[in-house]
mmCIF file of C-alpha atoms in Angstrom:
data_model
loop_
_atom_site.group_PDB
_atom_site.id
_atom_site.type_symbol
_atom_site.label_atom_id
_atom_site.label_comp_id
_atom_site.label_asym_id
_atom_site.label_seq_id
_atom_site.Cartn_x
_atom_site.Cartn_y
_atom_site.Cartn_z
ATOM 1 C CA UNK A 1 122.884 131.496 37.366
ATOM 2 C CA UNK A 2 120.874 128.399 37.294
ATOM 3 C CA UNK A 3 122.019 125.091 38.544
ATOM 4 C CA UNK A 4 122.456 122.324 36.088
ATOM 5 C CA UNK A 5 120.617 119.057 36.635
ATOM 6 C CA UNK A 6 123.914 117.300 37.622
ATOM 7 C CA UNK A 7 124.705 119.954 40.224
ATOM 8 C CA UNK A 8 121.176 119.732 41.656
ATOM 9 C CA UNK A 9 121.450 115.944 41.959
ATOM 10 C CA UNK A 10 124.832 116.193 43.639
ATOM 11 C CA UNK A 11 123.391 118.688 46.083
ATOM 12 C CA UNK A 12 120.423 116.406 46.807
ATOM 13 C CA UNK A 13 122.821 113.549 47.677
ATOM 14 C CA UNK A 14 125.435 115.596 49.568
ATOM 15 C CA UNK A 15 123.058 117.547 51.823
ATOM 16 C CA UNK A 16 121.388 114.445 53.375
ATOM 17 C CA UNK A 17 124.785 112.706 53.583
ATOM 18 C CA UNK A 18 126.318 115.712 55.374
ATOM 19 C CA UNK A 19 123.320 115.813 57.727
ATOM 20 C CA UNK A 20 123.808 112.124 58.624
ATOM 21 C CA UNK A 21 127.535 112.640 59.258
ATOM 22 C CA UNK A 22 126.858 115.630 61.520
ATOM 23 C CA UNK A 23 124.139 113.702 63.444
ATOM 24 C CA UNK A 24 126.482 110.699 63.855
ATOM 25 C CA UNK A 25 129.290 112.922 65.141
ATOM 26 C CA UNK A 26 126.972 114.611 67.643
ATOM 27 C CA UNK A 27 125.699 111.227 68.897
ATOM 28 C CA UNK A 28 129.190 109.742 69.318
ATOM 29 C CA UNK A 29 130.652 112.949 70.785
ATOM 30 C CA UNK A 30 127.850 113.401 73.337
ATOM 31 C CA UNK A 31 128.898 110.250 75.275
ATOM 32 C CA UNK A 32 125.373 108.990 75.459
ATOM 33 C CA UNK A 33 126.216 105.730 77.326
ATOM 34 C CA UNK A 34 125.204 104.423 80.765
ATOM 35 C CA UNK A 35 127.897 103.953 83.463
ATOM 36 C CA UNK A 36 128.091 102.755 87.069
ATOM 37 C CA UNK A 37 130.984 103.239 89.492
ATOM 38 C CA UNK A 38 131.893 101.958 93.019
ATOM 39 C CA UNK A 39 135.038 102.137 95.161
ATOM 40 C CA UNK A 40 136.572 100.856 98.399
ATOM 41 C CA UNK A 41 139.796 101.498 100.272
ATOM 42 C CA UNK A 42 142.233 99.195 102.033
ATOM 43 C CA UNK A 43 144.251 99.837 105.198
ATOM 44 C CA UNK A 44 147.076 97.675 106.550
ATOM 45 C CA UNK A 45 148.659 97.974 110.000
ATOM 46 C CA UNK A 46 151.492 95.780 111.258
ATOM 47 C CA UNK A 47 151.336 94.023 114.601
ATOM 48 C CA UNK A 48 153.469 94.735 117.654
ATOM 49 C CA UNK A 49 155.699 92.162 119.338
ATOM 50 C CA UNK A 50 156.506 93.271 122.865
ATOM 51 C CA UNK A 51 156.842 91.810 126.346
ATOM 52 C CA UNK A 52 157.380 93.187 129.827
ATOM 53 C CA UNK A 53 159.779 91.823 132.419
ATOM 54 C CA UNK A 54 158.844 92.461 136.055
ATOM 55 C CA UNK A 55 162.542 92.727 136.976
ATOM 56 C CA UNK A 56 163.841 94.419 133.810
ATOM 57 C CA UNK A 57 167.225 95.993 134.438
ATOM 58 C CA UNK A 58 167.373 94.721 138.029
ATOM 59 C CA UNK A 59 169.743 92.161 139.538
ATOM 60 C CA UNK A 60 168.864 89.223 141.778
ATOM 61 C CA UNK A 61 171.320 90.060 144.537
ATOM 62 C CA UNK A 62 172.258 87.241 146.903
ATOM 63 C CA UNK A 63 174.859 88.130 149.509
ATOM 64 C CA UNK A 64 176.384 86.160 152.342
ATOM 65 C CA UNK A 65 175.368 82.740 151.045
ATOM 66 C CA UNK A 66 176.773 79.877 153.105
ATOM 67 C CA UNK A 67 176.603 76.066 153.044
ATOM 68 C CA UNK A 68 173.015 74.918 153.500
ATOM 69 C CA UNK A 69 171.426 78.182 152.190
ATOM 70 C CA UNK A 70 168.817 78.340 149.427
ATOM 71 C CA UNK A 71 167.683 81.679 147.967
ATOM 72 C CA UNK A 72 165.325 82.439 145.091
ATOM 73 C CA UNK A 73 163.815 85.202 143.022
ATOM 74 C CA UNK A 74 161.096 85.316 140.383
ATOM 75 C CA UNK A 75 160.594 87.137 137.105
ATOM 76 C CA UNK A 76 157.180 87.529 135.475
ATOM 77 C CA UNK A 77 157.066 88.024 131.713
ATOM 78 C CA UNK A 78 153.909 89.300 129.998
ATOM 79 C CA UNK A 79 153.110 89.623 126.296
ATOM 80 C CA UNK A 80 151.845 93.211 126.076
ATOM 81 C CA UNK A 81 151.955 93.378 122.274
ATOM 82 C CA UNK A 82 149.202 92.301 119.889
ATOM 83 C CA UNK A 83 150.936 89.284 118.308
ATOM 84 C CA UNK A 84 151.077 85.766 119.730
ATOM 85 C CA UNK A 85 154.640 84.612 120.276
ATOM 86 C CA UNK A 86 157.021 82.078 121.756
ATOM 87 C CA UNK A 87 159.425 82.884 124.569
ATOM 88 C CA UNK A 88 163.023 81.761 125.083
ATOM 89 C CA UNK A 89 165.635 82.366 127.775
ATOM 90 C CA UNK A 90 169.399 82.348 127.410
ATOM 91 C CA UNK A 91 172.317 82.856 129.773
ATOM 92 C CA UNK A 92 175.368 84.940 128.920
ATOM 93 C CA UNK A 93 178.262 86.761 130.548
ATOM 94 C CA UNK A 94 178.516 84.076 133.206
ATOM 95 C CA UNK A 95 181.361 83.632 135.653
ATOM 96 C CA UNK A 96 181.808 81.717 138.866
ATOM 97 C CA UNK A 97 184.646 81.575 141.349
ATOM 98 C CA UNK A 98 182.964 78.770 143.299
ATOM 99 C CA UNK A 99 184.309 75.216 143.207
ATOM 100 C CA UNK A 100 182.508 72.917 140.770
ATOM 101 C CA UNK A 101 179.292 71.609 142.310
ATOM 102 C CA UNK A 102 179.363 74.052 145.238
ATOM 103 C CA UNK A 103 176.948 76.701 143.908
ATOM 104 C CA UNK A 104 173.814 75.270 142.349
ATOM 105 C CA UNK A 105 171.179 76.923 140.180
ATOM 106 C CA UNK A 106 167.711 75.671 139.312
ATOM 107 C CA UNK A 107 165.667 77.621 136.758
ATOM 108 C CA UNK A 108 162.009 76.636 136.711
ATOM 109 C CA UNK A 109 158.849 77.911 135.059
ATOM 110 C CA UNK A 110 155.411 78.117 136.637
ATOM 111 C CA UNK A 111 153.110 75.327 135.511
ATOM 112 C CA UNK A 112 155.992 73.205 134.153
ATOM 113 C CA UNK A 113 157.043 70.182 136.238
ATOM 114 C CA UNK A 114 160.536 69.736 134.773
ATOM 115 C CA UNK A 115 163.055 72.477 135.545
ATOM 116 C CA UNK A 116 164.487 74.385 132.590
ATOM 117 C CA UNK A 117 167.981 74.054 134.037
ATOM 118 C CA UNK A 118 169.576 72.282 136.982
ATOM 119 C CA UNK A 119 173.330 72.505 137.475
ATOM 120 C CA UNK A 120 176.205 74.706 138.511
ATOM 121 C CA UNK A 121 175.575 78.442 138.622
ATOM 122 C CA UNK A 122 176.995 79.859 135.387
ATOM 123 C CA UNK A 123 177.170 76.388 133.841
ATOM 124 C CA UNK A 124 174.365 76.815 131.312
ATOM 125 C CA UNK A 125 175.648 76.610 127.720
ATOM 126 C CA UNK A 126 175.469 80.202 126.437
ATOM 127 C CA UNK A 127 174.628 78.998 122.912
ATOM 128 C CA UNK A 128 171.506 77.174 124.091
ATOM 129 C CA UNK A 129 168.172 78.961 124.275
ATOM 130 C CA UNK A 130 165.772 77.486 126.798
ATOM 131 C CA UNK A 131 162.313 77.239 125.233
ATOM 132 C CA UNK A 132 159.669 78.651 127.557
ATOM 133 C CA UNK A 133 156.815 77.911 125.118
ATOM 134 C CA UNK A 134 153.927 80.041 123.950
ATOM 135 C CA UNK A 135 153.462 83.559 125.268
ATOM 136 C CA UNK A 136 150.243 84.659 123.624
ATOM 137 C CA UNK A 137 148.778 88.156 123.759
ATOM 138 C CA UNK A 138 147.931 89.215 127.321
ATOM 139 C CA UNK A 139 149.387 86.044 128.851
ATOM 140 C CA UNK A 140 152.150 85.803 131.454
ATOM 141 C CA UNK A 141 154.625 83.251 132.706
ATOM 142 C CA UNK A 142 156.811 83.280 135.801
ATOM 143 C CA UNK A 143 160.391 82.034 135.911
ATOM 144 C CA UNK A 144 162.029 81.225 139.266
ATOM 145 C CA UNK A 145 165.783 81.231 139.884
ATOM 146 C CA UNK A 146 166.789 79.175 142.923
ATOM 147 C CA UNK A 147 170.417 79.378 144.062
ATOM 148 C CA UNK A 148 171.752 77.030 146.714
ATOM 149 C CA UNK A 149 175.012 76.059 148.347
ATOM 150 C CA UNK A 150 175.146 72.424 149.447
ATOM 151 C CA UNK A 151 176.027 71.674 153.051
ATOM 152 C CA UNK A 152 179.118 69.879 151.741
ATOM 153 C CA UNK A 153 180.594 73.063 150.193
ATOM 154 C CA UNK A 154 184.107 73.574 151.520
ATOM 155 C CA UNK A 155 186.076 76.523 152.851
ATOM 156 C CA UNK A 156 187.518 77.184 149.360
ATOM 157 C CA UNK A 157 184.209 78.938 148.567
ATOM 158 C CA UNK A 158 184.585 81.701 151.153
ATOM 159 C CA UNK A 159 184.621 85.206 149.649
ATOM 160 C CA UNK A 160 183.823 83.936 146.132
ATOM 161 C CA UNK A 161 181.380 85.459 143.665
ATOM 162 C CA UNK A 162 179.379 84.428 140.618
ATOM 163 C CA UNK A 163 177.337 86.370 138.062
ATOM 164 C CA UNK A 164 175.318 85.787 134.907
ATOM 165 C CA UNK A 165 173.019 87.726 132.608
ATOM 166 C CA UNK A 166 169.696 86.265 131.466
ATOM 167 C CA UNK A 167 168.010 87.424 128.280
ATOM 168 C CA UNK A 168 164.405 86.774 127.301
ATOM 169 C CA UNK A 169 163.450 86.817 123.638
ATOM 170 C CA UNK A 170 159.943 86.693 122.200
ATOM 171 C CA UNK A 171 159.555 85.575 118.601
ATOM 172 C CA UNK A 172 156.408 86.000 116.556
ATOM 173 C CA UNK A 173 154.525 82.855 115.663
ATOM 174 C CA UNK A 174 154.768 81.716 112.049
ATOM 175 C CA UNK A 175 153.025 83.917 109.492
ATOM 176 C CA UNK A 176 149.519 83.001 108.502
ATOM 177 C CA UNK A 177 147.207 83.532 105.587
ATOM 178 C CA UNK A 178 143.586 84.421 105.882
ATOM 179 C CA UNK A 179 140.975 86.958 105.147
ATOM 180 C CA UNK A 180 140.902 90.541 106.341
ATOM 181 C CA UNK A 181 137.730 91.979 107.759
ATOM 182 C CA UNK A 182 135.528 94.559 106.122
ATOM 183 C CA UNK A 183 134.604 97.489 108.344
ATOM 184 C CA UNK A 184 132.628 100.600 107.699
#
């Protein structure tokens, strides 16, 4: 069987066309393109807000106080975390059986000329936090409690007692924005 001229012409057109389609499919399917790729990772760790109290859990115990006596004790607070902070002190759970003005308390902070509190023992407003200022990483401050009974204190103060709890609170400094650091 011999091909007719129309069939031969169709074959001459279809064979090259089929060859081009196959070549195009192979080129596209082979993924013959250049690429480049890089990567990095990110790590985030939160800071730690922590302080130590040299007398944590202990009580400043003053016994046998009498008119004319002055007694004191100190507390050292250190920021042992890795965040800068501010420090505050508050009084709570206070009670005093002493007559008004007959048992005095002065709370002072090292390096600060003005006392934080001067008045009757247990007389500090429990709602007021005394600002002790900045307590940056690795830094310390010392607070001194001085209790005294004036020489004018009367006999009504014999056998009396007073107590208070003092709480220290560190608060992180305001959040900041900035750049991280790239490490290898």
